[in-house]
CSV table of C-alpha atoms in Angstrom, one decimal:
chain,number,residue,atom,x,y,z
C,1,MET,CA,0.0,0.0,0.0
C,2,VAL,CA,1.5,3.4,-1.1
C,3,SER,CA,0.7,6.4,1.1
C,4,PHE,CA,0.0,9.6,-0.7
C,5,ASP,CA,-1.7,13.0,-0.1
C,6,HIS,CA,-4.3,14.1,-2.6
C,7,ARG,CA,-3.1,17.7,-2.0
C,8,ASP,CA,0.5,16.9,-2.8
C,9,PRO,CA,1.4,17.7,-6.5
C,10,GLY,CA,3.1,14.3,-6.9
C,11,THR,CA,4.8,13.6,-10.2
C,12,PRO,CA,4.2,16.4,-12.6
C,13,GLU,CA,2.5,15.5,-15.9
C,14,ALA,CA,5.4,17.1,-17.7
C,15,ASP,CA,7.6,14.4,-16.4
C,16,TRP,CA,5.3,11.7,-17.8
C,17,ALA,CA,5.0,13.5,-21.1
C,18,ARG,CA,8.8,13.2,-21.5
C,19,CYS,CA,8.8,9.5,-20.7
C,20,GLY,CA,9.9,7.7,-23.8
C,21,ALA,CA,8.8,4.3,-22.5
C,22,LEU,CA,5.2,5.5,-22.4
C,23,HIS,CA,5.3,6.5,-26.0
C,24,ARG,CA,6.8,3.1,-26.9
C,25,ALA,CA,4.0,1.1,-25.2
C,26,PRO,CA,2.2,-1.1,-27.7
C,27,GLU,CA,-1.3,-0.3,-28.7
C,28,VAL,CA,-4.1,-2.5,-27.6
C,29,ASP,CA,-6.1,-4.2,-30.4
C,30,LEU,CA,-9.8,-3.5,-29.6
C,31,THR,CA,-11.0,-4.8,-33.0
C,32,GLY,CA,-14.2,-6.9,-32.6
C,33,VAL,CA,-14.6,-6.4,-28.8
C,34,ASP,CA,-18.4,-6.9,-28.3
C,35,ARG,CA,-18.9,-7.2,-24.6
C,36,VAL,CA,-17.1,-5.3,-21.8
C,37,VAL,CA,-17.3,-5.2,-18.1
C,38,VAL,CA,-15.6,-2.3,-16.4
C,39,PHE,CA,-15.0,-2.7,-12.7
C,40,ALA,CA,-14.4,0.3,-10.5
C,41,ALA,CA,-13.6,0.4,-6.8
C,42,HIS,CA,-15.2,3.8,-6.4
C,43,PRO,CA,-17.4,6.1,-8.5
C,44,ASP,CA,-15.0,8.1,-10.8
C,45,ASP,CA,-12.3,5.3,-11.1
C,46,GLU,CA,-13.9,4.1,-14.3
C,47,THR,CA,-13.8,7.6,-15.8
C,48,LEU,CA,-10.4,8.6,-14.7
C,49,GLY,CA,-8.6,5.4,-15.7
C,50,ALA,CA,-10.6,4.2,-18.7
C,51,GLY,CA,-13.3,6.7,-19.6
C,52,GLY,CA,-11.9,7.4,-23.1
C,53,THR,CA,-11.6,3.7,-23.8
C,54,VAL,CA,-15.1,3.0,-22.6
C,55,HIS,CA,-16.4,5.7,-25.0
C,56,ARG,CA,-14.4,4.2,-27.9
C,57,LEU,CA,-15.8,0.7,-27.2
C,58,ALA,CA,-19.4,1.9,-26.7
C,59,ASP,CA,-19.2,4.0,-29.8
C,60,ALA,CA,-18.0,1.0,-31.8
C,61,GLY,CA,-21.1,-0.9,-30.7
C,62,ALA,CA,-19.8,-2.9,-27.8
C,63,ASP,CA,-22.2,-3.8,-25.0
C,64,VAL,CA,-20.6,-2.1,-21.9
C,65,ARG,CA,-21.4,-2.8,-18.3
C,66,VAL,CA,-19.9,-0.7,-15.4
C,67,VAL,CA,-19.8,-2.3,-12.0
C,68,VAL,CA,-18.7,-0.2,-9.0
C,69,ALA,CA,-17.8,-1.9,-5.8
C,70,THR,CA,-18.4,0.9,-3.3
C,71,LEU,CA,-20.1,4.3,-3.4
C,72,GLY,CA,-17.1,6.1,-2.1
C,73,GLU,CA,-18.9,7.3,1.0
C,74,ASN,CA,-15.6,7.9,2.9
C,75,SER,CA,-14.0,10.2,0.3
C,76,HIS,CA,-14.3,13.1,2.8
C,77,PRO,CA,-14.0,11.6,6.3
C,78,ASP,CA,-13.7,14.9,8.0
C,79,SER,CA,-16.4,16.8,6.1
C,80,PRO,CA,-18.5,19.0,8.4
C,81,THR,CA,-21.2,19.3,5.8
C,82,HIS,CA,-21.7,15.9,4.3
C,83,THR,CA,-22.4,12.6,6.1
C,84,PRO,CA,-21.1,9.4,4.5
C,85,GLU,CA,-24.8,8.6,3.6
C,86,ARG,CA,-25.2,11.9,1.8
C,87,LEU,CA,-21.9,11.4,-0.1
C,88,ALA,CA,-23.0,7.9,-1.1
C,89,ALA,CA,-26.3,9.2,-2.5
C,90,LEU,CA,-24.5,12.0,-4.4
C,91,ARG,CA,-21.9,9.7,-5.9
C,92,HIS,CA,-24.5,7.2,-6.9
C,93,GLU,CA,-26.1,9.9,-9.0
C,94,GLU,CA,-22.8,11.2,-10.3
C,95,LEU,CA,-21.7,7.8,-11.6
C,96,ALA,CA,-25.0,7.3,-13.4
C,97,ALA,CA,-24.6,10.6,-15.2
C,98,ALA,CA,-20.9,9.9,-16.0
C,99,VAL,CA,-21.6,6.4,-17.4
C,100,HIS,CA,-24.5,7.8,-19.6
C,101,THR,CA,-22.1,10.4,-21.0
C,102,LEU,CA,-19.4,7.8,-21.8
C,103,THR,CA,-21.7,5.2,-23.3
C,104,SER,CA,-24.6,7.2,-24.7
C,105,THR,CA,-27.0,4.6,-23.4
C,106,ASP,CA,-29.5,4.4,-20.6
C,107,THR,CA,-27.8,1.2,-19.1
C,108,ALA,CA,-27.4,2.0,-15.4
C,109,PRO,CA,-24.2,1.0,-13.6
C,110,GLU,CA,-24.4,-1.8,-11.1
C,111,TYR,CA,-23.7,-0.7,-7.5
C,112,LEU,CA,-22.5,-3.4,-5.2
C,113,GLU,CA,-22.6,-1.0,-2.3
C,114,LEU,CA,-19.8,-2.7,-0.4
C,115,PRO,CA,-17.9,-0.7,2.4
C,116,ASP,CA,-15.6,2.0,1.1
C,117,GLY,CA,-12.1,1.3,2.3
C,118,ASP,CA,-12.8,-2.3,3.4
C,119,LEU,CA,-13.2,-4.5,0.3
C,120,THR,CA,-12.5,-8.2,0.6
C,121,GLU,CA,-12.0,-10.8,-2.0
C,122,ASP,CA,-14.7,-13.0,-0.4
C,123,GLU,CA,-17.5,-10.5,-0.8
C,124,LEU,CA,-16.4,-9.6,-4.3
C,125,SER,CA,-16.0,-13.2,-5.7
C,126,GLU,CA,-19.7,-13.9,-6.4
C,127,PRO,CA,-20.6,-10.6,-8.2
C,128,VAL,CA,-17.4,-10.8,-10.2
C,129,ALA,CA,-18.2,-14.3,-11.3
C,130,ARG,CA,-21.7,-13.3,-12.2
C,131,HIS,CA,-20.6,-10.5,-14.5
C,132,LEU,CA,-17.9,-12.6,-16.1
C,133,GLU,CA,-20.5,-15.3,-16.9
C,134,TRP,CA,-22.4,-12.6,-18.8
C,135,LEU,CA,-19.2,-11.4,-20.4
C,136,GLU,CA,-18.4,-14.9,-21.7
C,137,GLN,CA,-21.4,-14.9,-23.9
C,138,GLY,CA,-19.7,-12.4,-26.2
C,139,GLU,CA,-17.5,-13.3,-29.1
C,140,GLN,CA,-14.7,-11.0,-28.1
C,141,PRO,CA,-15.1,-10.2,-24.4
C,142,LEU,CA,-12.9,-7.8,-22.4
C,143,VAL,CA,-12.7,-7.0,-18.7
C,144,ILE,CA,-11.3,-3.7,-17.5
C,145,VAL,CA,-10.4,-3.1,-13.8
C,146,THR,CA,-8.3,-1.1,-11.5
C,147,TRP,CA,-4.6,-2.0,-11.2
C,148,GLU,CA,-3.5,-4.4,-8.5
C,149,GLU,CA,-0.5,-2.3,-7.5
C,150,ASP,CA,-2.2,1.1,-7.6
C,151,GLY,CA,-1.4,2.0,-4.0
C,152,HIS,CA,-5.1,2.0,-2.8
C,153,THR,CA,-6.3,-1.0,-0.8
C,154,ASP,CA,-9.7,-1.1,-2.5
C,155,HIS,CA,-8.2,-0.8,-6.0
C,156,GLU,CA,-5.8,-3.6,-5.3
C,157,VAL,CA,-8.3,-6.0,-3.7
C,158,LEU,CA,-10.8,-5.5,-6.5
C,159,ALA,CA,-8.0,-6.0,-9.1
C,160,ARG,CA,-6.7,-9.2,-7.6
C,161,THR,CA,-10.2,-10.7,-7.5
C,162,VAL,CA,-11.1,-9.7,-11.0
C,163,VAL,CA,-7.7,-10.6,-12.6
C,164,ALA,CA,-7.7,-14.0,-11.0
C,165,ALA,CA,-11.3,-14.7,-12.1
C,166,ALA,CA,-10.7,-13.3,-15.6
C,167,GLY,CA,-7.6,-15.5,-15.9
C,168,ALA,CA,-9.5,-18.6,-14.9
C,169,TRP,CA,-12.2,-17.8,-17.5
C,170,GLY,CA,-9.6,-17.1,-20.1
C,171,VAL,CA,-10.9,-13.5,-20.7
C,172,ARG,CA,-8.6,-10.7,-21.7
C,173,CYS,CA,-8.1,-8.3,-18.9
C,174,LEU,CA,-6.8,-4.7,-18.8
C,175,GLN,CA,-5.9,-2.9,-15.6
C,176,TYR,CA,-6.0,0.8,-15.3
C,177,PRO,CA,-3.7,2.7,-13.0
C,178,VAL,CA,-5.2,5.8,-11.2
C,179,TRP,CA,-3.1,6.8,-8.3
C,180,PHE,CA,0.1,5.5,-9.8
C,181,TRP,CA,0.2,8.6,-11.9
C,182,HIS,CA,0.3,10.6,-8.7
C,183,TRP,CA,2.8,8.7,-6.6
C,184,GLY,CA,4.8,6.8,-9.3
C,185,SER,CA,7.5,8.0,-11.6
C,186,PRO,CA,8.8,7.2,-15.1
C,187,THR,CA,11.5,5.0,-13.5
C,188,ARG,CA,8.8,2.8,-11.8
C,189,LEU,CA,6.7,1.9,-14.8
C,190,PRO,CA,4.9,-1.4,-14.5
C,191,ARG,CA,5.7,-4.2,-16.9
C,192,GLY,CA,3.2,-5.1,-19.6
C,193,LEU,CA,2.1,-1.5,-20.1
C,194,VAL,CA,-0.1,-0.9,-23.2
C,195,ARG,CA,-2.0,2.1,-24.6
C,196,VAL,CA,-5.3,3.0,-26.1
C,197,PRO,CA,-5.2,6.2,-28.3
C,198,LEU,CA,-8.2,8.5,-27.8
C,199,ASP,CA,-9.6,10.7,-30.5
C,200,ASP,CA,-11.2,14.1,-29.9
C,201,ALA,CA,-14.6,12.7,-29.3
C,202,ALA,CA,-13.4,10.2,-26.7
C,203,ARG,CA,-11.4,12.9,-24.9
C,204,ALA,CA,-14.4,15.2,-24.9
C,205,ALA,CA,-16.7,12.5,-23.5
C,206,LYS,CA,-14.2,11.8,-20.8
C,207,ARG,CA,-14.0,15.4,-19.8
C,208,SER,CA,-17.7,15.7,-19.7
C,209,ALA,CA,-18.0,12.5,-17.6
C,210,LEU,CA,-15.4,13.7,-15.1
C,211,ALA,CA,-17.3,17.0,-14.7
C,212,HIS,CA,-20.3,14.9,-13.4
C,213,HIS,CA,-18.2,13.7,-10.5
C,214,VAL,CA,-18.8,17.0,-8.7
C,215,THR,CA,-18.0,15.8,-5.2
C,216,GLN,CA,-14.5,14.9,-6.3
C,217,VAL,CA,-13.6,17.6,-8.8
C,218,GLN,CA,-15.0,20.5,-6.8
C,219,PRO,CA,-14.8,21.4,-3.1
C,220,LEU,CA,-17.9,20.3,-1.1
C,221,SER,CA,-17.7,23.7,0.6
C,222,ASP,CA,-15.1,26.3,1.7
C,223,ARG,CA,-14.8,24.7,5.1
C,224,ARG,CA,-11.9,22.6,6.3
C,225,GLY,CA,-12.5,18.9,5.5
C,226,ASP,CA,-14.4,19.7,2.3
C,227,GLU,CA,-11.4,20.4,0.1
C,228,VAL,CA,-11.3,19.2,-3.5
C,229,LEU,CA,-9.8,15.7,-3.9
C,230,LEU,CA,-9.1,15.8,-7.7
C,231,GLY,CA,-7.5,19.1,-8.2
C,232,PRO,CA,-5.9,20.3,-11.5
C,233,HIS,CA,-2.6,18.7,-10.6
C,234,VAL,CA,-4.3,15.3,-10.5
C,235,LEU,CA,-6.8,15.7,-13.4
C,236,GLU,CA,-4.0,16.7,-15.8
C,237,HIS,CA,-2.8,13.1,-15.8
C,238,PHE,CA,-6.2,12.0,-17.2
C,239,ASP,CA,-6.5,14.6,-20.0
C,240,ARG,CA,-4.1,12.8,-22.3
C,241,SER,CA,-4.7,11.7,-25.9
C,242,VAL,CA,-4.0,8.1,-24.7
C,243,GLU,CA,-5.0,5.9,-21.8
C,244,PHE,CA,-2.6,3.3,-20.4
C,245,PHE,CA,-3.3,-0.1,-19.0
C,246,VAL,CA,-1.4,-3.0,-17.5
C,247,LEU,CA,-2.2,-6.4,-19.1
C,248,GLY,CA,-3.6,-8.9,-16.7
C,249,THR,CA,-2.0,-12.4,-16.8
C,250,PRO,CA,-4.4,-15.1,-18.2
C,251,ASP,CA,-4.5,-18.5,-16.5
C,252,GLN,CA,-2.0,-20.7,-18.2
C,253,ARG,CA,-4.1,-23.9,-17.9
C,254,THR,CA,-7.3,-22.4,-19.2
C,255,VAL,CA,-5.6,-20.7,-22.2
C,256,PHE,CA,-3.3,-23.6,-23.3
C,257,ASP,CA,-6.0,-26.3,-22.8
C,258,ARG,CA,-8.1,-24.2,-25.3
C,259,VAL,CA,-5.1,-23.7,-27.6
C,260,HIS,CA,-4.2,-27.4,-27.7
C,261,THR,CA,-7.9,-28.5,-28.1
C,262,ALA,CA,-8.3,-26.2,-31.1
C,263,SER,CA,-5.3,-27.6,-32.8
C,264,ALA,CA,-3.3,-30.8,-32.5
C,265,ASP,CA,-0.1,-28.9,-33.3
C,266,PRO,CA,-0.8,-25.2,-32.4
C,267,TRP,CA,2.9,-24.2,-32.6
C,268,ALA,CA,3.6,-26.2,-35.7
C,269,VAL,CA,6.5,-27.9,-33.9
C,270,ASP,CA,6.4,-30.8,-36.3
C,271,THR,CA,6.2,-28.9,-39.6
C,272,SER,CA,7.8,-25.5,-39.0
C,273,TRP,CA,11.4,-24.9,-40.0
C,274,TYR,CA,11.7,-22.3,-37.4
C,275,GLU,CA,10.7,-24.7,-34.7
C,276,GLN,CA,12.9,-27.5,-35.9
C,277,ARG,CA,15.9,-25.3,-36.3
C,278,LYS,CA,15.4,-23.6,-33.0
C,279,ARG,CA,15.4,-27.0,-31.2
C,280,ASP,CA,18.6,-28.0,-33.0
C,281,VAL,CA,20.3,-24.7,-32.1
C,282,LEU,CA,19.2,-25.0,-28.5
C,283,LEU,CA,20.6,-28.5,-28.3
C,284,ALA,CA,23.9,-27.4,-29.8
C,285,CYS,CA,24.1,-24.7,-27.2
C,286,LEU,CA,24.1,-27.1,-24.3
C,287,PRO,CA,27.6,-27.1,-22.8
C,288,ARG,CA,27.6,-30.7,-21.9
C,289,GLU,CA,27.0,-33.8,-24.0
C,290,HIS,CA,25.1,-35.6,-21.3
C,291,TYR,CA,23.1,-34.6,-18.2
C,292,GLY,CA,21.8,-36.7,-15.4
C,293,SER,CA,18.5,-35.1,-14.3
C,294,VAL,CA,16.7,-32.6,-16.5
C,295,LEU,CA,13.7,-30.3,-15.9
C,296,ASP,CA,11.8,-29.2,-19.0
C,297,LEU,CA,9.4,-26.4,-18.1
C,298,GLY,CA,6.6,-25.7,-20.6
C,299,CYS,CA,7.1,-28.9,-22.6
C,300,SER,CA,3.9,-28.5,-24.6
C,301,THR,CA,3.5,-31.6,-26.9
C,302,GLY,CA,7.0,-32.9,-26.1
C,303,ALA,CA,9.0,-32.2,-29.3
C,304,LEU,CA,12.0,-30.8,-27.4
C,305,THR,CA,11.5,-33.2,-24.5
C,306,VAL,CA,12.2,-36.2,-26.8
C,307,GLU,CA,15.5,-34.7,-27.8
C,308,LEU,CA,16.5,-33.7,-24.2
C,309,ALA,CA,15.7,-37.3,-23.1
C,310,ARG,CA,18.3,-38.6,-25.6
C,311,ARG,CA,21.0,-36.6,-23.7
C,312,ALA,CA,19.8,-37.3,-20.2
C,313,ARG,CA,19.4,-40.0,-17.6
C,314,SER,CA,15.9,-38.7,-16.8
C,315,VAL,CA,13.6,-35.8,-17.7
C,316,THR,CA,10.8,-34.3,-15.8
C,317,ALA,CA,8.6,-32.5,-18.4
C,318,VAL,CA,6.1,-29.9,-17.0
C,319,ASP,CA,3.2,-28.1,-18.6
C,320,ALA,CA,0.0,-26.4,-17.5
C,321,SER,CA,-2.1,-28.0,-20.2
C,322,ASP,CA,-3.4,-31.5,-19.6
C,323,VAL,CA,-4.4,-31.6,-23.3
C,324,ALA,CA,-0.7,-30.8,-24.3
C,325,LEU,CA,0.6,-33.4,-21.9
C,326,SER,CA,-1.7,-36.1,-23.4
C,327,ALA,CA,-0.2,-35.3,-26.8
C,328,ALA,CA,3.3,-35.4,-25.3
C,329,ARG,CA,2.6,-38.8,-23.8
C,330,THR,CA,1.5,-40.1,-27.2
C,331,ARG,CA,4.7,-38.7,-28.8
C,332,LEU,CA,7.0,-40.3,-26.1
C,333,GLU,CA,5.3,-43.7,-26.5
C,334,ARG,CA,5.5,-43.5,-30.3
C,335,LYS,CA,9.2,-42.6,-30.1
C,336,GLY,CA,9.9,-45.3,-27.5
C,337,VAL,CA,11.3,-42.8,-24.9
C,338,PRO,CA,11.0,-44.3,-21.5
C,339,ASN,CA,13.0,-41.9,-19.3
C,340,VAL,CA,10.5,-39.0,-19.1
C,341,GLU,CA,8.0,-38.2,-16.3
C,342,LEU,CA,5.2,-35.9,-17.4
C,343,VAL,CA,3.8,-33.5,-14.7
C,344,SER,CA,0.8,-31.2,-14.9
C,345,ALA,CA,1.6,-27.9,-13.1
C,346,VAL,CA,1.0,-24.2,-13.3
C,347,LEU,CA,4.2,-22.5,-12.5
C,348,PRO,CA,5.5,-21.1,-10.3
C,349,ARG,CA,2.4,-21.9,-8.1
C,350,ASP,CA,2.7,-25.7,-8.3
C,351,TRP,CA,6.5,-25.9,-8.1
C,352,ASP,CA,7.6,-29.2,-6.5
C,353,GLU,CA,10.5,-29.1,-4.1
C,354,ASP,CA,11.3,-32.7,-5.1
C,355,TRP,CA,12.5,-31.4,-8.5
C,356,SER,CA,15.7,-30.3,-6.8
C,357,PRO,CA,18.6,-30.6,-7.6
C,358,ARG,CA,18.7,-30.6,-11.4
C,359,GLU,CA,21.7,-30.7,-13.7
C,360,LEU,CA,19.8,-29.0,-16.5
C,361,ILE,CA,16.7,-26.8,-16.5
C,362,VAL,CA,15.2,-25.7,-19.8
C,363,VAL,CA,12.6,-22.9,-20.2
C,364,SER,CA,11.7,-22.7,-23.9
C,365,GLU,CA,9.1,-20.1,-25.0
C,366,MET,CA,7.3,-20.2,-21.6
C,367,GLY,CA,8.7,-17.3,-19.6
C,368,TYR,CA,6.5,-14.7,-21.1
C,369,PHE,CA,3.3,-16.5,-20.2
C,370,CYS,CA,4.0,-15.5,-16.6
C,371,SER,CA,3.3,-12.2,-14.9
C,372,PRO,CA,6.4,-10.2,-13.9
C,373,GLU,CA,6.1,-11.4,-10.3
C,374,GLN,CA,5.5,-15.0,-11.4
C,375,TRP,CA,8.6,-14.9,-13.6
C,376,ARG,CA,10.8,-13.5,-10.9
C,377,GLU,CA,9.6,-16.2,-8.5
C,378,LEU,CA,10.1,-19.0,-11.1
C,379,LEU,CA,13.7,-17.8,-11.7
C,380,ARG,CA,14.3,-17.9,-8.0
C,381,ARG,CA,13.0,-21.4,-7.9
C,382,CYS,CA,15.2,-22.4,-10.8
C,383,VAL,CA,18.3,-20.9,-9.2
C,384,ALA,CA,17.7,-22.8,-6.0
C,385,ALA,CA,17.1,-26.1,-7.9
C,386,LEU,CA,20.3,-26.0,-10.0
C,387,ALA,CA,22.9,-28.5,-9.0
C,388,ASP,CA,26.5,-27.4,-8.7
C,389,GLY,CA,27.9,-27.2,-12.2
C,390,GLY,CA,24.3,-27.3,-13.7
C,391,HIS,CA,22.8,-25.1,-16.4
C,392,LEU,CA,19.7,-23.1,-16.9
C,393,VAL,CA,18.8,-22.6,-20.5
C,394,LEU,CA,16.3,-20.0,-21.7
C,395,CYS,CA,15.0,-19.7,-25.3
C,396,HIS,CA,12.4,-17.2,-26.4
C,397,TRP,CA,10.8,-15.5,-29.4
C,398,ARG,CA,12.2,-12.0,-29.9
C,399,HIS,CA,9.0,-10.4,-31.3
C,400,PRO,CA,6.0,-8.9,-29.5
C,401,ILE,CA,3.8,-11.3,-27.5
C,402,ALA,CA,0.1,-10.3,-27.8
C,403,ASP,CA,-2.1,-10.1,-24.7
C,404,TRP,CA,0.6,-11.2,-22.2
C,405,PRO,CA,2.5,-8.8,-19.9
C,406,LEU,CA,6.1,-9.9,-20.9
C,407,ASP,CA,8.0,-10.4,-24.1
C,408,GLY,CA,11.3,-12.3,-24.7
C,409,ALA,CA,13.4,-9.2,-23.9
C,410,ASP,CA,11.7,-8.8,-20.5
C,411,VAL,CA,12.2,-12.5,-19.7
C,412,HIS,CA,15.9,-12.6,-20.5
C,413,ARG,CA,16.6,-9.2,-19.0
C,414,GLU,CA,15.2,-10.4,-15.7
C,415,ALA,CA,17.2,-13.6,-15.8
C,416,ARG,CA,20.5,-11.6,-16.4
C,417,ARG,CA,19.9,-9.6,-13.2
C,418,THR,CA,18.8,-12.5,-11.1
C,419,PRO,CA,21.1,-13.1,-8.1
C,420,GLY,CA,22.9,-16.4,-8.2
C,421,LEU,CA,23.2,-16.7,-12.0
C,422,ARG,CA,26.1,-16.0,-14.3
C,423,GLY,CA,26.0,-16.0,-18.1
C,424,VAL,CA,27.8,-18.9,-19.9
C,425,LEU,CA,26.5,-18.5,-23.5
C,426,SER,CA,24.3,-16.1,-25.5
C,427,HIS,CA,23.0,-16.7,-29.0
C,428,ARG,CA,20.8,-14.1,-30.7
C,429,GLU,CA,19.0,-14.2,-34.1
C,430,THR,CA,16.3,-12.2,-35.7
C,431,ASP,CA,13.6,-14.5,-34.3
C,432,PHE,CA,14.8,-16.0,-31.1
C,433,VAL,CA,17.4,-15.7,-28.3
C,434,ILE,CA,19.1,-18.5,-26.4
C,435,GLU,CA,21.0,-17.9,-23.2
C,436,VAL,CA,22.7,-20.4,-20.9
C,437,PHE,CA,23.3,-19.6,-17.2
C,438,ALA,CA,25.2,-21.4,-14.5
C,439,PRO,CA,24.9,-21.0,-10.7
C,440,VAL,CA,27.4,-18.6,-9.1
C,441,PRO,CA,29.9,-20.8,-7.1
C,442,ALA,CA,29.5,-20.5,-3.3
C,443,GLY,CA,31.6,-17.7,-2.0
C,444,ASP,CA,31.6,-15.7,-5.3
C,445,THR,CA,29.7,-12.5,-5.7
């Protein structure tokens, strides 16, 4: 939880405007999105963080629902003129007017009326699941929610609940920062940042919608405790020609079961020259001819697993998709490869301590299917599991990865700065990068 003062000017908008990383953030593809649920912790979150995007989607014909968890009754706890009940009633009306402005429809927001400042995942789980069930009826559904590291407890609890549920349903999820623009800085940008450009109509609709949140953008009175919360120094962050979001991380098992169900060979591992050559290059990069125990993380249908097994005493091959593992089992039986154990696990959550120690750990085109936090944790697990003299091999695509927070550059950059690893070999081509790491010997720094 980040502590901040609404009255403090925070990070000036001019500093954000000069931030090159913001300008380089990839654009979100909203083509075909037909159903959207926008979750807000408090009335005005939806307008501040995603108002322009909501207008774009509604204007393109998408069916948009806005769900607000609390009525923000504690926005002015020291007000001498407005009770929490009065504030809740006013903010209820303000949100309805703002959503109407953004969507040009009479669809009313849904008010969960949960306690402001005291949200819990337990009380949010049922309404979140109910709205995601409606969302799933769309052809191209999208969920939008506050950011899980925004520095406000309600924003973060709501985001964690929604992101986890959306991931399990396999629904694309965008998280919008609000208070980060106040307390954050260009050197602390979140990974997986993407942008949605706003045209003049979207910006105008957003400004009009914000003006409806009178209790937040104007003082309640001239008395102490009734000061404006969203002053000009805050609002200028939200008057940009673009809105920024952090990609939520989909659930690996849900996504890859669907991928492997839709196609027997979704990555063309048996027919693609890229895939065949990449495997050959990876195997050629291994510093040793033979390894004892090998861990193959993200094995998919087992094409690389078969080759690793020929240079190992035993291999544990892990994947989140049971459908992929079934195909891998068939491949291993057909090839007569007996020294492989197949394990169903979502990493790093299902890491098994019995996998340690390992002489070789291979992570091929799997790292960017983690969130930044998950990838850091998985790297820590790999470092701890490496035997003395062992090797960690990473191999990843070098081009953008759609709808996931990380790309290959992020994955390998994090590995290079992970304590306990030293680089042994690096091979880069236009399409992929392979790096081999070894554990830092005890006593070395």
